[in-house]
Amino acid sequence: MPSSRFGFSLAGAVLLAALLAPAHAQQLVPQAPSQGAEVAPEFVSATQQWLDDAVAKAQSASASPLRMEVSIGSLDSRLRLAPCTHVEPYIPVGMRLWGRTRLGLRCTDGGGRWNVFLPVTIKAFGPAWVLRDNVVAGTVLTPADAVEAEADWAAEASPVVAEAAQWVGQTASRSLVAGQPLRQSMVKAAQVFAAGAQVRVVAQGPGFEVTSDAQALTPGVVGQTVRLRMDNGRMTTGIVQDLRTVRLSM
């Protein structure tokens, strides 16, 4: 059947998930087709209408900028269902209303307590940073590598990187393709110094700050722990702050 598209917010998606939970399941009309008959198109249409109504309620309660699109697939044309006067939609265990997913439909009052799954695709369009060109793994990203554009946040499991500060200066964790929206799994902190490098160590505590020199025993990555050998031979660890500074907490 044709896809039905409509917009609602991210907060609306969360509310929709609550609306679709088993505890909040609602009745669908018309009833399921009789034994031996193919699944009637209006049965699936009623499911679409139920989703439309739930989304409309969620949308009225939020002003989040994400633009949502929902496409409902079809049940197997060979499927036969017993008559049912009460059908409940629900989210199957391990599923969520995000990306390619499934909506469960179960008969709770009828000739047979059947349970079927309807394929659903939920897209969430919002601001993202999209790559201008292909990027080789290990490349340090600069502001010129991506441009702001709308992208489907739900196309992959990894969250979209929405702020430039979250990816500029980071390293591509794998080879990336032009047109891809940057996601958290695609970038990692860049290495700023190698093992053996001389670094400045800043030890800070309540009301004081002391600096000294040390040798890095492991590569330094901004925001991560590095092992150090102090000038007096003592071993310690600290957090890499920039290309030459390591901070110790006292």
mmCIF file of C-alpha atoms in Angstrom:
data_model
loop_
_atom_site.group_PDB
_atom_site.id
_atom_site.type_symbol
_atom_site.label_atom_id
_atom_site.label_comp_id
_atom_site.label_asym_id
_atom_site.label_seq_id
_atom_site.Cartn_x
_atom_site.Cartn_y
_atom_site.Cartn_z
ATOM 1 C CA MET A 1 0.000 0.000 0.000
ATOM 2 C CA PRO A 2 1.233 3.588 -0.538
ATOM 3 C CA SER A 3 3.310 5.141 2.217
ATOM 4 C CA SER A 4 1.647 7.751 4.372
ATOM 5 C CA ARG A 5 3.842 10.661 5.449
ATOM 6 C CA PHE A 6 3.307 13.268 8.119
ATOM 7 C CA GLY A 7 5.427 15.388 10.454
ATOM 8 C CA PHE A 8 5.844 15.390 14.231
ATOM 9 C CA SER A 9 8.559 16.255 16.721
ATOM 10 C CA LEU A 10 11.219 14.214 18.520
ATOM 11 C CA ALA A 11 9.373 14.716 21.767
ATOM 12 C CA GLY A 12 6.320 13.570 19.850
ATOM 13 C CA ALA A 13 8.147 10.393 18.920
ATOM 14 C CA VAL A 14 8.819 9.718 22.588
ATOM 15 C CA LEU A 15 5.196 10.352 23.453
ATOM 16 C CA LEU A 16 4.121 8.183 20.534
ATOM 17 C CA ALA A 17 6.222 5.358 21.933
ATOM 18 C CA ALA A 18 4.349 5.688 25.198
ATOM 19 C CA LEU A 19 1.053 5.751 23.357
ATOM 20 C CA LEU A 20 1.963 2.547 21.550
ATOM 21 C CA ALA A 21 3.080 0.672 24.669
ATOM 22 C CA PRO A 22 0.940 -2.346 25.683
ATOM 23 C CA ALA A 23 -0.429 -0.569 28.737
ATOM 24 C CA HIS A 24 -1.861 2.099 26.453
ATOM 25 C CA ALA A 25 -2.992 -0.092 23.571
ATOM 26 C CA GLN A 26 -6.189 1.004 21.904
ATOM 27 C CA GLN A 27 -8.799 -0.762 19.800
ATOM 28 C CA LEU A 28 -8.589 -0.698 16.034
ATOM 29 C CA VAL A 29 -11.571 -0.685 13.689
ATOM 30 C CA PRO A 30 -12.708 -2.342 11.532
ATOM 31 C CA GLN A 31 -12.377 -5.864 12.927
ATOM 32 C CA ALA A 32 -9.932 -8.343 11.450
ATOM 33 C CA PRO A 33 -11.028 -10.253 8.327
ATOM 34 C CA SER A 34 -12.738 -13.619 8.661
ATOM 35 C CA GLN A 35 -11.031 -17.002 8.553
ATOM 36 C CA GLY A 36 -9.764 -17.918 5.091
ATOM 37 C CA ALA A 37 -9.979 -14.400 3.655
ATOM 38 C CA GLU A 38 -6.962 -12.301 2.730
ATOM 39 C CA VAL A 39 -6.057 -9.481 5.111
ATOM 40 C CA ALA A 40 -8.305 -6.600 4.090
ATOM 41 C CA PRO A 41 -6.597 -3.350 3.024
ATOM 42 C CA GLU A 42 -8.866 -1.374 5.359
ATOM 43 C CA PHE A 43 -7.451 -3.338 8.309
ATOM 44 C CA VAL A 44 -3.969 -1.979 7.636
ATOM 45 C CA SER A 45 -5.464 1.433 6.804
ATOM 46 C CA ALA A 46 -7.062 1.495 10.249
ATOM 47 C CA THR A 47 -3.621 0.936 11.751
ATOM 48 C CA GLN A 48 -2.287 3.888 9.767
ATOM 49 C CA GLN A 49 -5.163 6.031 11.010
ATOM 50 C CA TRP A 50 -4.447 4.964 14.581
ATOM 51 C CA LEU A 51 -0.833 6.069 14.150
ATOM 52 C CA ASP A 52 -1.932 9.340 12.532
ATOM 53 C CA ASP A 53 -4.146 10.117 15.518
ATOM 54 C CA ALA A 54 -1.413 9.264 18.026
ATOM 55 C CA VAL A 55 1.106 11.428 16.178
ATOM 56 C CA ALA A 56 -1.319 14.354 15.973
ATOM 57 C CA LYS A 57 -1.772 14.274 19.753
ATOM 58 C CA ALA A 58 1.988 14.154 20.312
ATOM 59 C CA GLN A 59 2.672 16.938 17.817
ATOM 60 C CA SER A 60 0.278 19.328 19.543
ATOM 61 C CA ALA A 61 2.299 19.026 22.767
ATOM 62 C CA SER A 62 5.768 19.795 21.375
ATOM 63 C CA ALA A 63 7.698 22.261 19.232
ATOM 64 C CA SER A 64 10.840 20.182 18.633
ATOM 65 C CA PRO A 65 12.400 20.878 15.209
ATOM 66 C CA LEU A 66 12.689 17.280 13.984
ATOM 67 C CA ARG A 67 10.437 16.508 11.030
ATOM 68 C CA MET A 68 9.126 12.954 11.218
ATOM 69 C CA GLU A 69 7.918 10.703 8.400
ATOM 70 C CA VAL A 70 6.247 7.343 8.938
ATOM 71 C CA SER A 71 5.819 4.710 6.224
ATOM 72 C CA ILE A 72 3.746 1.642 7.002
ATOM 73 C CA GLY A 73 4.455 -1.551 5.086
ATOM 74 C CA SER A 74 2.125 -4.473 4.371
ATOM 75 C CA LEU A 75 1.298 -7.750 6.030
ATOM 76 C CA ASP A 76 2.067 -10.952 4.136
ATOM 77 C CA SER A 77 -0.639 -11.295 1.449
ATOM 78 C CA ARG A 78 -0.922 -15.020 2.241
ATOM 79 C CA LEU A 79 -1.827 -14.327 5.860
ATOM 80 C CA ARG A 80 -5.217 -15.515 7.138
ATOM 81 C CA LEU A 81 -6.633 -14.222 10.425
ATOM 82 C CA ALA A 82 -9.588 -15.317 12.522
ATOM 83 C CA PRO A 83 -12.338 -12.740 13.211
ATOM 84 C CA CYS A 84 -11.408 -10.308 16.001
ATOM 85 C CA THR A 85 -13.371 -7.532 17.698
ATOM 86 C CA HIS A 86 -10.474 -6.059 19.705
ATOM 87 C CA VAL A 87 -6.988 -5.568 18.251
ATOM 88 C CA GLU A 88 -4.198 -3.982 20.274
ATOM 89 C CA PRO A 89 -1.082 -2.412 18.738
ATOM 90 C CA TYR A 90 2.145 -2.649 20.749
ATOM 91 C CA ILE A 91 5.900 -2.266 20.455
ATOM 92 C CA PRO A 92 7.600 -5.704 20.406
ATOM 93 C CA VAL A 93 10.393 -6.345 22.912
ATOM 94 C CA GLY A 94 13.679 -4.954 21.609
ATOM 95 C CA MET A 95 11.955 -2.717 19.051
ATOM 96 C CA ARG A 96 11.552 1.070 19.139
ATOM 97 C CA LEU A 97 9.822 3.615 16.943
ATOM 98 C CA TRP A 98 12.980 4.688 15.131
ATOM 99 C CA GLY A 99 14.274 3.710 11.691
ATOM 100 C CA ARG A 100 13.171 0.362 10.292
ATOM 101 C CA THR A 101 11.071 -1.331 12.941
ATOM 102 C CA ARG A 102 7.920 -3.376 13.517
ATOM 103 C CA LEU A 103 4.576 -2.681 15.123
ATOM 104 C CA GLY A 104 2.877 -5.626 16.787
ATOM 105 C CA LEU A 105 -0.873 -6.216 16.359
ATOM 106 C CA ARG A 106 -2.590 -8.783 18.542
ATOM 107 C CA CYS A 107 -6.152 -9.992 18.861
ATOM 108 C CA THR A 108 -7.380 -9.967 22.460
ATOM 109 C CA ASP A 109 -11.048 -10.732 21.794
ATOM 110 C CA GLY A 110 -11.984 -13.043 18.950
ATOM 111 C CA GLY A 111 -12.101 -16.536 17.552
ATOM 112 C CA GLY A 112 -8.323 -16.875 17.730
ATOM 113 C CA ARG A 113 -5.727 -14.998 19.795
ATOM 114 C CA TRP A 114 -3.449 -14.212 16.868
ATOM 115 C CA ASN A 115 -0.410 -11.956 16.812
ATOM 116 C CA VAL A 116 1.143 -10.339 13.709
ATOM 117 C CA PHE A 117 3.879 -7.802 12.978
ATOM 118 C CA LEU A 118 3.547 -4.855 10.628
ATOM 119 C CA PRO A 119 6.755 -3.354 9.152
ATOM 120 C CA VAL A 120 7.131 0.361 9.853
ATOM 121 C CA THR A 121 9.827 2.829 8.797
ATOM 122 C CA ILE A 122 10.181 5.989 10.856
ATOM 123 C CA LYS A 123 12.401 8.795 9.585
ATOM 124 C CA ALA A 124 13.445 11.781 11.687
ATOM 125 C CA PHE A 125 14.742 14.722 9.660
ATOM 126 C CA GLY A 126 16.753 17.415 11.380
ATOM 127 C CA PRO A 127 19.907 19.549 11.093
ATOM 128 C CA ALA A 128 23.135 17.614 10.568
ATOM 129 C CA TRP A 129 26.654 18.008 9.203
ATOM 130 C CA VAL A 130 26.979 16.301 5.804
ATOM 131 C CA LEU A 131 30.361 15.456 4.272
ATOM 132 C CA ARG A 132 31.354 17.395 1.142
ATOM 133 C CA ASP A 133 33.787 14.748 -0.142
ATOM 134 C CA ASN A 134 35.030 11.248 0.635
ATOM 135 C CA VAL A 135 37.207 11.068 3.756
ATOM 136 C CA VAL A 136 39.949 8.512 4.407
ATOM 137 C CA ALA A 137 40.085 6.803 7.814
ATOM 138 C CA GLY A 138 42.410 8.658 10.191
ATOM 139 C CA THR A 139 41.863 12.071 8.586
ATOM 140 C CA VAL A 140 41.580 14.964 11.037
ATOM 141 C CA LEU A 141 38.349 16.764 10.144
ATOM 142 C CA THR A 142 38.255 20.512 9.532
ATOM 143 C CA PRO A 143 35.298 22.922 9.165
ATOM 144 C CA ALA A 144 35.677 22.672 5.363
ATOM 145 C CA ASP A 145 34.932 18.927 5.368
ATOM 146 C CA ALA A 146 31.181 19.181 6.017
ATOM 147 C CA VAL A 147 28.234 21.464 5.413
ATOM 148 C CA GLU A 148 25.004 21.897 7.368
ATOM 149 C CA ALA A 149 22.023 20.146 5.786
ATOM 150 C CA GLU A 150 18.890 18.234 6.710
ATOM 151 C CA ALA A 151 19.388 14.490 7.181
ATOM 152 C CA ASP A 152 17.528 11.463 8.499
ATOM 153 C CA TRP A 153 18.699 10.965 12.074
ATOM 154 C CA ALA A 154 16.996 7.569 12.242
ATOM 155 C CA ALA A 155 18.730 6.060 9.182
ATOM 156 C CA GLU A 156 21.394 4.501 11.445
ATOM 157 C CA ALA A 157 21.591 3.558 15.109
ATOM 158 C CA SER A 158 24.486 5.906 15.935
ATOM 159 C CA PRO A 159 23.326 9.437 16.893
ATOM 160 C CA VAL A 160 23.923 12.306 14.484
ATOM 161 C CA VAL A 161 26.608 14.824 15.477
ATOM 162 C CA ALA A 162 24.608 18.045 15.586
ATOM 163 C CA GLU A 163 27.259 20.538 16.779
ATOM 164 C CA ALA A 164 30.430 21.452 14.864
ATOM 165 C CA ALA A 165 32.441 21.373 18.103
ATOM 166 C CA GLN A 166 31.701 17.651 18.333
ATOM 167 C CA TRP A 167 33.544 16.754 15.119
ATOM 168 C CA VAL A 168 35.936 19.572 14.094
ATOM 169 C CA GLY A 169 39.447 18.449 15.062
ATOM 170 C CA GLN A 170 38.283 14.845 15.492
ATOM 171 C CA THR A 171 39.593 11.923 13.432
ATOM 172 C CA ALA A 172 37.533 9.854 10.996
ATOM 173 C CA SER A 173 37.232 6.416 12.627
ATOM 174 C CA ARG A 174 36.707 4.777 9.220
ATOM 175 C CA SER A 175 36.549 5.737 5.547
ATOM 176 C CA LEU A 176 33.531 7.972 4.949
ATOM 177 C CA VAL A 177 31.568 8.800 1.804
ATOM 178 C CA ALA A 178 30.488 12.206 0.499
ATOM 179 C CA GLY A 179 26.882 12.956 1.423
ATOM 180 C CA GLN A 180 26.948 11.008 4.683
ATOM 181 C CA PRO A 181 25.716 12.867 7.777
ATOM 182 C CA LEU A 182 28.379 12.712 10.483
ATOM 183 C CA ARG A 183 27.506 10.406 13.381
ATOM 184 C CA GLN A 184 29.173 9.727 16.714
ATOM 185 C CA SER A 185 30.482 6.336 15.557
ATOM 186 C CA MET A 186 32.242 7.966 12.586
ATOM 187 C CA VAL A 187 34.606 10.200 14.576
ATOM 188 C CA LYS A 188 37.007 9.819 17.469
ATOM 189 C CA ALA A 189 39.359 12.111 19.321
ATOM 190 C CA ALA A 190 42.582 12.818 17.449
ATOM 191 C CA GLN A 191 45.984 11.702 18.727
ATOM 192 C CA VAL A 192 47.922 14.867 19.615
ATOM 193 C CA PHE A 193 51.271 13.397 20.664
ATOM 194 C CA ALA A 194 53.104 10.078 20.433
ATOM 195 C CA ALA A 195 54.586 7.891 23.149
ATOM 196 C CA GLY A 196 57.948 9.339 24.188
ATOM 197 C CA ALA A 197 56.878 12.965 23.716
ATOM 198 C CA GLN A 198 57.739 15.560 26.352
ATOM 199 C CA VAL A 199 54.607 17.111 27.838
ATOM 200 C CA ARG A 200 53.669 19.720 30.410
ATOM 201 C CA VAL A 201 51.830 18.352 33.426
ATOM 202 C CA VAL A 202 49.407 20.571 35.324
ATOM 203 C CA ALA A 203 48.447 19.402 38.819
ATOM 204 C CA GLN A 204 45.480 21.304 40.174
ATOM 205 C CA GLY A 205 43.785 21.225 43.555
ATOM 206 C CA PRO A 206 41.772 23.516 45.855
ATOM 207 C CA GLY A 207 43.494 26.891 45.695
ATOM 208 C CA PHE A 208 46.686 25.826 43.906
ATOM 209 C CA GLU A 209 48.143 24.804 40.537
ATOM 210 C CA VAL A 210 51.577 23.264 39.926
ATOM 211 C CA THR A 211 53.234 22.597 36.565
ATOM 212 C CA SER A 212 56.095 20.241 35.729
ATOM 213 C CA ASP A 213 57.511 18.253 32.826
ATOM 214 C CA ALA A 214 57.056 14.560 32.055
ATOM 215 C CA GLN A 215 57.504 11.980 29.317
ATOM 216 C CA ALA A 216 54.451 10.333 27.772
ATOM 217 C CA LEU A 217 54.624 6.533 27.906
ATOM 218 C CA THR A 218 51.532 6.052 25.738
ATOM 219 C CA PRO A 219 50.059 8.054 22.817
ATOM 220 C CA GLY A 220 48.046 11.100 23.840
ATOM 221 C CA VAL A 221 44.430 11.514 22.711
ATOM 222 C CA VAL A 222 42.462 14.578 23.814
ATOM 223 C CA GLY A 223 40.106 13.728 26.658
ATOM 224 C CA GLN A 224 41.632 10.308 27.293
ATOM 225 C CA THR A 225 44.024 8.954 29.922
ATOM 226 C CA VAL A 226 47.771 8.828 29.234
ATOM 227 C CA ARG A 227 50.573 7.206 31.253
ATOM 228 C CA LEU A 228 53.468 9.458 32.261
ATOM 229 C CA ARG A 229 56.986 9.276 33.720
ATOM 230 C CA MET A 230 57.721 12.355 35.805
ATOM 231 C CA ASP A 231 61.217 13.915 35.953
ATOM 232 C CA ASN A 232 61.777 12.259 39.354
ATOM 233 C CA GLY A 233 61.037 8.835 37.834
ATOM 234 C CA ARG A 234 57.582 8.460 39.382
ATOM 235 C CA MET A 235 54.859 6.936 37.187
ATOM 236 C CA THR A 236 51.416 8.498 37.031
ATOM 237 C CA THR A 237 48.447 9.047 34.739
ATOM 238 C CA GLY A 238 46.563 12.132 33.601
ATOM 239 C CA ILE A 239 43.994 13.381 31.131
ATOM 240 C CA VAL A 240 45.241 14.840 27.836
ATOM 241 C CA GLN A 241 44.079 18.447 27.506
ATOM 242 C CA ASP A 242 45.757 19.558 24.286
ATOM 243 C CA LEU A 243 48.770 18.813 22.075
ATOM 244 C CA ARG A 244 51.271 19.340 24.921
ATOM 245 C CA THR A 245 49.307 19.544 28.180
ATOM 246 C CA VAL A 246 48.222 16.765 30.546
ATOM 247 C CA ARG A 247 46.102 17.557 33.588
ATOM 248 C CA LEU A 248 46.272 15.718 36.910
ATOM 249 C CA SER A 249 43.496 15.891 39.487
ATOM 250 C CA MET A 250 44.664 16.245 43.089
#
